Amino acid sequence: MSSHPPDTGWHIDQRCTNCDVARQLAPGLIGEVDGRSAVIRQPRTDAEERAMRAAAYACHTRSIRHDSQGLNPTLDPFPLALDEHLYLCGHNSPKTAGANSYLLCRPTGNLMIDTPRWSSVSAAKYEALGPVTEVLLTHRDHAAHGRRYADRFGARLWIHEGDLDAAPDADKIIHGTEPIEIADPVIAHPLPGHSKGSVLYLADNMYCFSGDSLYWSRTTMDIEVFDSVTWYSITELAASLERTAPRLHFEWLLPGHGDRRRLTTQDMKQRLQNLATRTRKLPPAPIDFSALRW
């Protein structure tokens, strides 16, 4: 690990909405202070400088700033490799409450799951990884820019009928609660709960793109649901999990909000079954409308 000169220039301004993306990308450097992300320590190594820069390029409010640096396009780390064929898109959008989006490269056509902010420059970088044939929306909150990216790529835009009003010009509409095949083997599992039309996308028995239905919690160190921001029905979400959990086999949990995590398939399966049991016991919670500022 190479050393890096001491730096006092990184800070986060008052536009921060406490979306947690920066803390995911630069743990130990950025933390939560008084309900917002804040720089708790300046980078000391090249690796930490790259982590801070990734947080800055992902931030949907562009709140992470350096006294002597702008966002130099030549230093943009996105799309950022998470696994051999899996990328974090970065450049999170204020129109999706700062949600993460992903690009999965596959021989039969690449998948974009949810959408980063629109940028023709970013779109060209995603295209450079291979043709994108499907843009998959997990639910209504993350639908912004979907049509624009799909048109740029010549891809099909997918959404569930329960959230169709958020993307009425979608090319492919998922119906009901039974899983359907998007490609081989990419399966859409309808999971009403967070929204009426929430969907999990399972790819290659390896990657689960969960939108805002499930996430990895740094607090409990387990898979959790956002019970206080389950807009549609916690009861429906519990039923969805009970129906769907036995069908899911994957190693990577990749949410829109909340932490990502890779575990063994067996560990994920056991945790999902436990989550289904816990969720069934949750009473309907007051909705935290302040979270809309994500």
C-alpha atoms as a printed R data frame, in Angstrom:
    type eleno elety resid chain resno       x       y       z
1   ATOM     1    CA   MET     A     1   0.000   0.000   0.000
2   ATOM     2    CA   SER     A     2   1.567   3.296  -1.056
3   ATOM     3    CA   SER     A     3   1.454   6.311   1.193
4   ATOM     4    CA   HIS     A     4  -0.461   9.428   0.302
5   ATOM     5    CA   PRO     A     5   0.417  12.985   1.399
6   ATOM     6    CA   PRO     A     6  -1.775  14.329   4.207
7   ATOM     7    CA   ASP     A     7  -4.854  16.033   2.783
8   ATOM     8    CA   THR     A     8  -7.306  18.384   4.455
9   ATOM     9    CA   GLY     A     9  -9.338  19.281   1.401
10  ATOM    10    CA   TRP     A    10 -12.242  16.800   1.321
11  ATOM    11    CA   HIS     A    11 -15.565  17.880   2.826
12  ATOM    12    CA   ILE     A    12 -19.317  17.330   2.383
13  ATOM    13    CA   ASP     A    13 -21.652  20.276   1.981
14  ATOM    14    CA   GLN     A    14 -25.156  20.876   3.312
15  ATOM    15    CA   ARG     A    15 -26.905  19.443   0.247
16  ATOM    16    CA   CYS     A    16 -26.274  15.904   1.572
17  ATOM    17    CA   THR     A    17 -29.512  13.919   1.995
18  ATOM    18    CA   ASN     A    18 -27.945  11.135   4.092
19  ATOM    19    CA   CYS     A    19 -28.496   8.497   1.391
20  ATOM    20    CA   ASP     A    20 -25.605   6.298   2.689
21  ATOM    21    CA   VAL     A    21 -23.939   5.771  -0.716
22  ATOM    22    CA   ALA     A    22 -20.789   7.641   0.336
23  ATOM    23    CA   ARG     A    23 -20.481   5.553   3.494
24  ATOM    24    CA   GLN     A    24 -20.752   2.375   1.421
25  ATOM    25    CA   LEU     A    25 -17.925   3.426  -0.879
26  ATOM    26    CA   ALA     A    26 -15.609   5.103   1.641
27  ATOM    27    CA   PRO     A    27 -16.118   3.379   4.999
28  ATOM    28    CA   GLY     A    28 -13.868   4.734   7.703
29  ATOM    29    CA   LEU     A    29 -13.464   7.995   5.794
30  ATOM    30    CA   ILE     A    30 -17.096   9.062   5.650
31  ATOM    31    CA   GLY     A    31 -19.538   8.504   8.511
32  ATOM    32    CA   GLU     A    32 -22.904   9.737   9.715
33  ATOM    33    CA   VAL     A    33 -22.819  12.872  11.874
34  ATOM    34    CA   ASP     A    34 -25.998  14.676  12.956
35  ATOM    35    CA   GLY     A    35 -28.137  13.028  10.296
36  ATOM    36    CA   ARG     A    36 -25.803  13.622   7.358
37  ATOM    37    CA   SER     A    37 -22.699  12.086   5.893
38  ATOM    38    CA   ALA     A    38 -19.492  13.810   6.944
39  ATOM    39    CA   VAL     A    39 -15.790  13.346   6.334
40  ATOM    40    CA   ILE     A    40 -14.481  11.839   9.566
41  ATOM    41    CA   ARG     A    41 -10.943  11.315   8.323
42  ATOM    42    CA   GLN     A    42  -8.966  12.505   5.316
43  ATOM    43    CA   PRO     A    43  -7.424   9.879   2.972
44  ATOM    44    CA   ARG     A    44  -3.929   8.696   3.890
45  ATOM    45    CA   THR     A    45  -3.189   6.264   1.051
46  ATOM    46    CA   ASP     A    46  -3.770   6.074  -2.673
47  ATOM    47    CA   ALA     A    47  -6.441   3.418  -2.105
48  ATOM    48    CA   GLU     A    48  -8.279   5.678   0.339
49  ATOM    49    CA   GLU     A    49  -8.030   8.579  -2.095
50  ATOM    50    CA   ARG     A    50  -9.642   6.390  -4.778
51  ATOM    51    CA   ALA     A    51 -12.410   5.395  -2.361
52  ATOM    52    CA   MET     A    52 -13.128   9.040  -1.525
53  ATOM    53    CA   ARG     A    53 -13.170   9.916  -5.209
54  ATOM    54    CA   ALA     A    54 -15.595   7.061  -5.950
55  ATOM    55    CA   ALA     A    55 -17.929   8.416  -3.265
56  ATOM    56    CA   ALA     A    56 -17.714  11.870  -4.828
57  ATOM    57    CA   TYR     A    57 -18.568  10.631  -8.327
58  ATOM    58    CA   ALA     A    58 -21.455   8.524  -7.001
59  ATOM    59    CA   CYS     A    59 -23.028  11.218  -4.790
60  ATOM    60    CA   HIS     A    60 -26.387  12.225  -6.265
61  ATOM    61    CA   THR     A    61 -26.233  15.771  -4.859
62  ATOM    62    CA   ARG     A    62 -22.545  16.248  -5.760
63  ATOM    63    CA   SER     A    63 -22.025  17.188  -2.098
64  ATOM    64    CA   ILE     A    64 -18.586  15.569  -1.697
65  ATOM    65    CA   ARG     A    65 -16.046  18.160  -2.668
66  ATOM    66    CA   HIS     A    66 -12.357  18.946  -2.543
67  ATOM    67    CA   ASP     A    67 -11.005  22.452  -1.999
68  ATOM    68    CA   SER     A    68  -8.598  22.185  -4.930
69  ATOM    69    CA   GLN     A    69 -10.215  19.603  -7.206
70  ATOM    70    CA   GLY     A    70 -13.336  19.371  -9.318
71  ATOM    71    CA   LEU     A    71 -14.778  16.142 -10.709
72  ATOM    72    CA   ASN     A    72 -12.140  15.546 -13.357
73  ATOM    73    CA   PRO     A    73 -13.644  13.205 -16.010
74  ATOM    74    CA   THR     A    74 -10.289  11.489 -16.477
75  ATOM    75    CA   LEU     A    75 -10.414  10.315 -12.839
76  ATOM    76    CA   ASP     A    76 -13.973   8.966 -12.986
77  ATOM    77    CA   PRO     A    77 -13.811   5.399 -11.582
78  ATOM    78    CA   PHE     A    78 -17.179   4.292 -12.931
79  ATOM    79    CA   PRO     A    79 -18.320   1.833 -14.035
80  ATOM    80    CA   LEU     A    80 -16.594   0.238 -11.048
81  ATOM    81    CA   ALA     A    81 -15.916  -3.511 -11.124
82  ATOM    82    CA   LEU     A    82 -17.408  -5.425  -8.172
83  ATOM    83    CA   ASP     A    83 -16.863  -8.888  -9.646
84  ATOM    84    CA   GLU     A    84 -15.553 -10.314 -12.912
85  ATOM    85    CA   HIS     A    85 -18.698  -9.435 -14.883
86  ATOM    86    CA   LEU     A    86 -20.462  -7.105 -12.438
87  ATOM    87    CA   TYR     A    87 -20.161  -3.315 -12.294
88  ATOM    88    CA   LEU     A    88 -21.526  -0.537 -10.128
89  ATOM    89    CA   CYS     A    89 -22.706   2.212 -12.482
90  ATOM    90    CA   GLY     A    90 -22.090   5.123 -10.105
91  ATOM    91    CA   HIS     A    91 -23.324   8.643 -10.891
92  ATOM    92    CA   ASN     A    92 -26.430   8.077  -8.786
93  ATOM    93    CA   SER     A    93 -29.424  10.177  -9.732
94  ATOM    94    CA   PRO     A    94 -31.385  12.651  -7.590
95  ATOM    95    CA   LYS     A    95 -34.444  11.410  -9.482
96  ATOM    96    CA   THR     A    96 -34.017   7.916  -8.008
97  ATOM    97    CA   ALA     A    97 -33.306   9.172  -4.467
98  ATOM    98    CA   GLY     A    98 -29.627   8.398  -5.016
99  ATOM    99    CA   ALA     A    99 -30.164   4.676  -5.612
100 ATOM   100    CA   ASN     A   100 -27.370   2.416  -6.809
101 ATOM   101    CA   SER     A   101 -27.613   0.851 -10.251
102 ATOM   102    CA   TYR     A   102 -25.668  -2.018 -11.788
103 ATOM   103    CA   LEU     A   103 -24.392  -3.380 -15.072
104 ATOM   104    CA   LEU     A   104 -24.028  -7.144 -15.531
105 ATOM   105    CA   CYS     A   105 -22.064  -8.319 -18.566
106 ATOM   106    CA   ARG     A   106 -23.269 -11.544 -20.179
107 ATOM   107    CA   PRO     A   107 -22.465 -13.293 -23.496
108 ATOM   108    CA   THR     A   108 -26.068 -12.997 -24.698
109 ATOM   109    CA   GLY     A   109 -26.384  -9.301 -23.880
110 ATOM   110    CA   ASN     A   110 -25.606  -7.048 -20.949
111 ATOM   111    CA   LEU     A   111 -28.170  -5.996 -18.339
112 ATOM   112    CA   MET     A   112 -28.575  -2.599 -16.687
113 ATOM   113    CA   ILE     A   113 -30.496  -2.892 -13.430
114 ATOM   114    CA   ASP     A   114 -32.103   0.410 -12.401
115 ATOM   115    CA   THR     A   115 -30.644   3.618 -13.715
116 ATOM   116    CA   PRO     A   116 -27.861   6.081 -12.963
117 ATOM   117    CA   ARG     A   117 -28.301   9.755 -13.787
118 ATOM   118    CA   TRP     A   118 -28.523  10.331 -17.509
119 ATOM   119    CA   SER     A   119 -25.240  11.209 -19.205
120 ATOM   120    CA   SER     A   120 -24.240  10.471 -22.785
121 ATOM   121    CA   VAL     A   121 -20.616  10.279 -21.620
122 ATOM   122    CA   SER     A   122 -21.487   7.637 -19.005
123 ATOM   123    CA   ALA     A   123 -23.705   5.798 -21.485
124 ATOM   124    CA   ALA     A   124 -20.745   5.465 -23.841
125 ATOM   125    CA   LYS     A   125 -18.673   3.930 -21.029
126 ATOM   126    CA   TYR     A   126 -21.393   1.390 -20.275
127 ATOM   127    CA   GLU     A   127 -21.675   0.563 -23.985
128 ATOM   128    CA   ALA     A   128 -17.919   0.021 -24.187
129 ATOM   129    CA   LEU     A   129 -18.393  -3.063 -21.984
130 ATOM   130    CA   GLY     A   130 -20.641  -4.643 -24.617
131 ATOM   131    CA   PRO     A   131 -24.177  -4.281 -25.998
132 ATOM   132    CA   VAL     A   132 -26.877  -3.697 -23.375
133 ATOM   133    CA   THR     A   133 -30.022  -5.588 -24.397
134 ATOM   134    CA   GLU     A   134 -32.216  -5.177 -21.276
135 ATOM   135    CA   VAL     A   135 -32.862  -2.344 -18.809
136 ATOM   136    CA   LEU     A   136 -34.543  -3.883 -15.762
137 ATOM   137    CA   LEU     A   137 -36.443  -1.659 -13.316
138 ATOM   138    CA   THR     A   138 -36.883  -3.057  -9.821
139 ATOM   139    CA   HIS     A   139 -39.747  -0.670  -8.938
140 ATOM   140    CA   ARG     A   140 -41.252   2.755  -9.459
141 ATOM   141    CA   ASP     A   141 -38.786   4.750  -7.318
142 ATOM   142    CA   HIS     A   142 -35.886   3.856  -9.631
143 ATOM   143    CA   ALA     A   143 -37.615   4.243 -13.006
144 ATOM   144    CA   ALA     A   144 -36.199   7.652 -13.949
145 ATOM   145    CA   HIS     A   145 -33.917   7.661 -17.018
146 ATOM   146    CA   GLY     A   146 -34.939   4.090 -17.900
147 ATOM   147    CA   ARG     A   147 -36.484   4.991 -21.240
148 ATOM   148    CA   ARG     A   148 -33.584   7.225 -22.182
149 ATOM   149    CA   TYR     A   149 -30.960   4.575 -21.479
150 ATOM   150    CA   ALA     A   150 -33.010   1.864 -23.195
151 ATOM   151    CA   ASP     A   151 -33.365   4.006 -26.307
152 ATOM   152    CA   ARG     A   152 -29.652   4.833 -26.326
153 ATOM   153    CA   PHE     A   153 -28.731   1.144 -26.070
154 ATOM   154    CA   GLY     A   154 -31.506  -0.178 -28.313
155 ATOM   155    CA   ALA     A   155 -32.554  -2.243 -25.281
156 ATOM   156    CA   ARG     A   156 -35.894  -3.407 -23.927
157 ATOM   157    CA   LEU     A   157 -37.222  -1.637 -20.831
158 ATOM   158    CA   TRP     A   158 -38.885  -3.881 -18.214
159 ATOM   159    CA   ILE     A   159 -41.203  -3.049 -15.301
160 ATOM   160    CA   HIS     A   160 -43.978  -4.779 -13.336
161 ATOM   161    CA   GLU     A   161 -47.595  -3.904 -14.049
162 ATOM   162    CA   GLY     A   162 -48.038  -2.764 -10.433
163 ATOM   163    CA   ASP     A   163 -45.674   0.156 -11.053
164 ATOM   164    CA   LEU     A   164 -46.428   0.670 -14.737
165 ATOM   165    CA   ASP     A   165 -47.526   4.274 -14.249
166 ATOM   166    CA   ALA     A   166 -43.885   5.094 -13.412
167 ATOM   167    CA   ALA     A   167 -42.741   3.789 -16.830
168 ATOM   168    CA   PRO     A   168 -45.849   3.639 -19.030
169 ATOM   169    CA   ASP     A   169 -43.712   3.370 -22.176
170 ATOM   170    CA   ALA     A   170 -41.951   0.176 -21.024
171 ATOM   171    CA   ASP     A   171 -41.412  -2.443 -23.716
172 ATOM   172    CA   LYS     A   172 -41.972  -5.488 -21.508
173 ATOM   173    CA   ILE     A   173 -44.458  -5.711 -18.639
174 ATOM   174    CA   ILE     A   174 -44.200  -8.303 -15.879
175 ATOM   175    CA   HIS     A   175 -47.555  -9.578 -14.626
176 ATOM   176    CA   GLY     A   176 -48.770 -11.259 -11.456
177 ATOM   177    CA   THR     A   177 -46.595 -12.857  -8.785
178 ATOM   178    CA   GLU     A   178 -45.061 -15.845 -10.575
179 ATOM   179    CA   PRO     A   179 -41.432 -15.701 -11.753
180 ATOM   180    CA   ILE     A   180 -40.759 -15.240 -15.455
181 ATOM   181    CA   GLU     A   181 -37.617 -15.692 -17.530
182 ATOM   182    CA   ILE     A   182 -36.031 -12.532 -18.925
183 ATOM   183    CA   ALA     A   183 -33.107 -14.384 -20.500
184 ATOM   184    CA   ASP     A   184 -31.343 -17.677 -19.837
185 ATOM   185    CA   PRO     A   185 -30.884 -17.811 -16.849
186 ATOM   186    CA   VAL     A   186 -32.208 -14.398 -15.728
187 ATOM   187    CA   ILE     A   187 -35.439 -14.609 -13.746
188 ATOM   188    CA   ALA     A   188 -37.764 -11.819 -12.595
189 ATOM   189    CA   HIS     A   189 -39.386 -12.605  -9.243
190 ATOM   190    CA   PRO     A   190 -42.290 -10.249  -8.473
191 ATOM   191    CA   LEU     A   191 -42.056  -9.193  -4.827
192 ATOM   192    CA   PRO     A   192 -44.887  -6.776  -3.946
193 ATOM   193    CA   GLY     A   193 -44.315  -5.034  -0.645
194 ATOM   194    CA   HIS     A   194 -42.006  -2.010  -0.831
195 ATOM   195    CA   SER     A   195 -44.121  -1.008  -3.813
196 ATOM   196    CA   LYS     A   196 -46.971  -2.810  -5.526
197 ATOM   197    CA   GLY     A   197 -44.731  -3.635  -8.481
198 ATOM   198    CA   SER     A   198 -41.409  -4.424  -6.798
199 ATOM   199    CA   VAL     A   199 -39.331  -7.117  -8.505
200 ATOM   200    CA   LEU     A   200 -36.189  -9.076  -7.658
201 ATOM   201    CA   TYR     A   201 -34.007  -9.994 -10.635
202 ATOM   202    CA   LEU     A   202 -31.932 -13.142 -10.232
203 ATOM   203    CA   ALA     A   203 -29.118 -13.668 -12.751
204 ATOM   204    CA   ASP     A   204 -26.933 -16.718 -13.327
205 ATOM   205    CA   ASN     A   205 -27.813 -18.168  -9.901
206 ATOM   206    CA   MET     A   206 -25.213 -15.720  -8.610
207 ATOM   207    CA   TYR     A   207 -26.568 -12.169  -8.521
208 ATOM   208    CA   CYS     A   208 -29.751 -10.911  -6.821
209 ATOM   209    CA   PHE     A   209 -30.732  -7.337  -7.683
210 ATOM   210    CA   SER     A   210 -33.206  -6.496  -4.940
211 ATOM   211    CA   GLY     A   211 -34.133  -2.845  -5.461
212 ATOM   212    CA   ASP     A   212 -35.471  -1.563  -2.138
213 ATOM   213    CA   SER     A   213 -36.994  -4.873  -1.036
214 ATOM   214    CA   LEU     A   214 -33.931  -6.350   0.732
215 ATOM   215    CA   TYR     A   215 -30.524  -5.056   1.752
216 ATOM   216    CA   TRP     A   216 -27.514  -5.944   3.889
217 ATOM   217    CA   SER     A   217 -27.517  -4.048   7.177
218 ATOM   218    CA   ARG     A   218 -24.205  -2.945   8.707
219 ATOM   219    CA   THR     A   219 -26.049  -2.580  12.012
220 ATOM   220    CA   THR     A   220 -27.445  -6.110  12.331
221 ATOM   221    CA   MET     A   221 -24.946  -7.747   9.947
222 ATOM   222    CA   ASP     A   222 -27.833  -9.546   8.279
223 ATOM   223    CA   ILE     A   223 -30.347  -9.229   5.440
224 ATOM   224    CA   GLU     A   224 -33.166  -6.835   6.346
225 ATOM   225    CA   VAL     A   225 -36.234  -5.125   4.900
226 ATOM   226    CA   PHE     A   226 -36.931  -1.378   5.007
227 ATOM   227    CA   ASP     A   227 -40.060  -1.752   7.146
228 ATOM   228    CA   SER     A   228 -40.419   1.992   7.796
229 ATOM   229    CA   VAL     A   229 -40.352   2.791   4.066
230 ATOM   230    CA   THR     A   230 -42.447  -0.102   2.790
231 ATOM   231    CA   TRP     A   231 -44.851   2.092   0.860
232 ATOM   232    CA   TYR     A   232 -47.309  -0.607  -0.255
233 ATOM   233    CA   SER     A   233 -47.684  -3.278   2.450
234 ATOM   234    CA   ILE     A   234 -45.435  -4.997   4.982
235 ATOM   235    CA   THR     A   235 -47.989  -7.818   5.081
236 ATOM   236    CA   GLU     A   236 -47.666  -8.302   1.327
237 ATOM   237    CA   LEU     A   237 -43.887  -8.151   1.603
238 ATOM   238    CA   ALA     A   238 -43.931 -10.929   4.216
239 ATOM   239    CA   ALA     A   239 -46.123 -13.060   1.938
240 ATOM   240    CA   SER     A   240 -43.826 -12.312  -1.013
241 ATOM   241    CA   LEU     A   241 -40.753 -13.403   0.930
242 ATOM   242    CA   GLU     A   242 -42.394 -16.577   2.166
243 ATOM   243    CA   ARG     A   243 -43.369 -17.472  -1.402
244 ATOM   244    CA   THR     A   244 -40.119 -16.464  -3.070
245 ATOM   245    CA   ALA     A   245 -37.286 -17.221  -0.627
246 ATOM   246    CA   PRO     A   246 -37.238 -20.995  -1.295
247 ATOM   247    CA   ARG     A   247 -36.818 -20.289  -5.031
248 ATOM   248    CA   LEU     A   248 -33.761 -18.062  -4.700
249 ATOM   249    CA   HIS     A   249 -30.170 -19.255  -5.115
250 ATOM   250    CA   PHE     A   250 -27.483 -16.577  -5.233
251 ATOM   251    CA   GLU     A   251 -24.261 -15.291  -3.668
252 ATOM   252    CA   TRP     A   252 -24.432 -11.528  -4.284
253 ATOM   253    CA   LEU     A   253 -27.140  -9.336  -2.718
254 ATOM   254    CA   LEU     A   254 -27.208  -6.080  -4.698
255 ATOM   255    CA   PRO     A   255 -29.770  -3.534  -3.453
256 ATOM   256    CA   GLY     A   256 -30.642  -0.055  -4.631
257 ATOM   257    CA   HIS     A   257 -30.275   1.331  -1.110
258 ATOM   258    CA   GLY     A   258 -28.310  -0.296   1.676
259 ATOM   259    CA   ASP     A   259 -25.138  -2.324   1.611
260 ATOM   260    CA   ARG     A   260 -24.123  -5.023  -0.854
261 ATOM   261    CA   ARG     A   261 -22.918  -8.399   0.380
262 ATOM   262    CA   ARG     A   262 -21.470 -11.643  -0.985
263 ATOM   263    CA   LEU     A   263 -21.954 -14.880   0.977
264 ATOM   264    CA   THR     A   264 -22.231 -18.548   0.138
265 ATOM   265    CA   THR     A   265 -25.464 -19.660  -1.490
266 ATOM   266    CA   GLN     A   266 -26.358 -21.740   1.547
267 ATOM   267    CA   ASP     A   267 -25.747 -18.854   3.944
268 ATOM   268    CA   MET     A   268 -27.887 -16.517   1.822
269 ATOM   269    CA   LYS     A   269 -30.687 -19.090   1.663
270 ATOM   270    CA   GLN     A   270 -30.742 -19.575   5.443
271 ATOM   271    CA   ARG     A   271 -30.725 -15.831   6.062
272 ATOM   272    CA   LEU     A   272 -33.584 -15.324   3.595
273 ATOM   273    CA   GLN     A   273 -35.662 -17.976   5.308
274 ATOM   274    CA   ASN     A   274 -34.994 -16.329   8.668
275 ATOM   275    CA   LEU     A   275 -35.904 -12.933   7.185
276 ATOM   276    CA   ALA     A   276 -39.204 -14.294   5.887
277 ATOM   277    CA   THR     A   277 -40.029 -15.500   9.409
278 ATOM   278    CA   ARG     A   278 -39.046 -12.168  11.004
279 ATOM   279    CA   THR     A   279 -40.953 -10.111   8.459
280 ATOM   280    CA   ARG     A   280 -44.136 -12.103   9.028
281 ATOM   281    CA   LYS     A   281 -44.042 -10.927  12.654
282 ATOM   282    CA   LEU     A   282 -43.591  -7.231  11.824
283 ATOM   283    CA   PRO     A   283 -46.639  -5.039  12.462
284 ATOM   284    CA   PRO     A   284 -47.450  -2.351   9.906
285 ATOM   285    CA   ALA     A   285 -45.121   0.535  10.773
286 ATOM   286    CA   PRO     A   286 -45.684   4.275  10.445
287 ATOM   287    CA   ILE     A   287 -44.273   5.352   7.102
288 ATOM   288    CA   ASP     A   288 -41.164   7.530   7.359
289 ATOM   289    CA   PHE     A   289 -41.961  10.100   4.693
290 ATOM   290    CA   SER     A   290 -38.743  11.974   5.522
291 ATOM   291    CA   ALA     A   291 -36.961   9.129   3.711
292 ATOM   292    CA   LEU     A   292 -38.371  10.480   0.471
293 ATOM   293    CA   ARG     A   293 -35.460  12.924   0.559
294 ATOM   294    CA   TRP     A   294 -33.101  10.022  -0.129
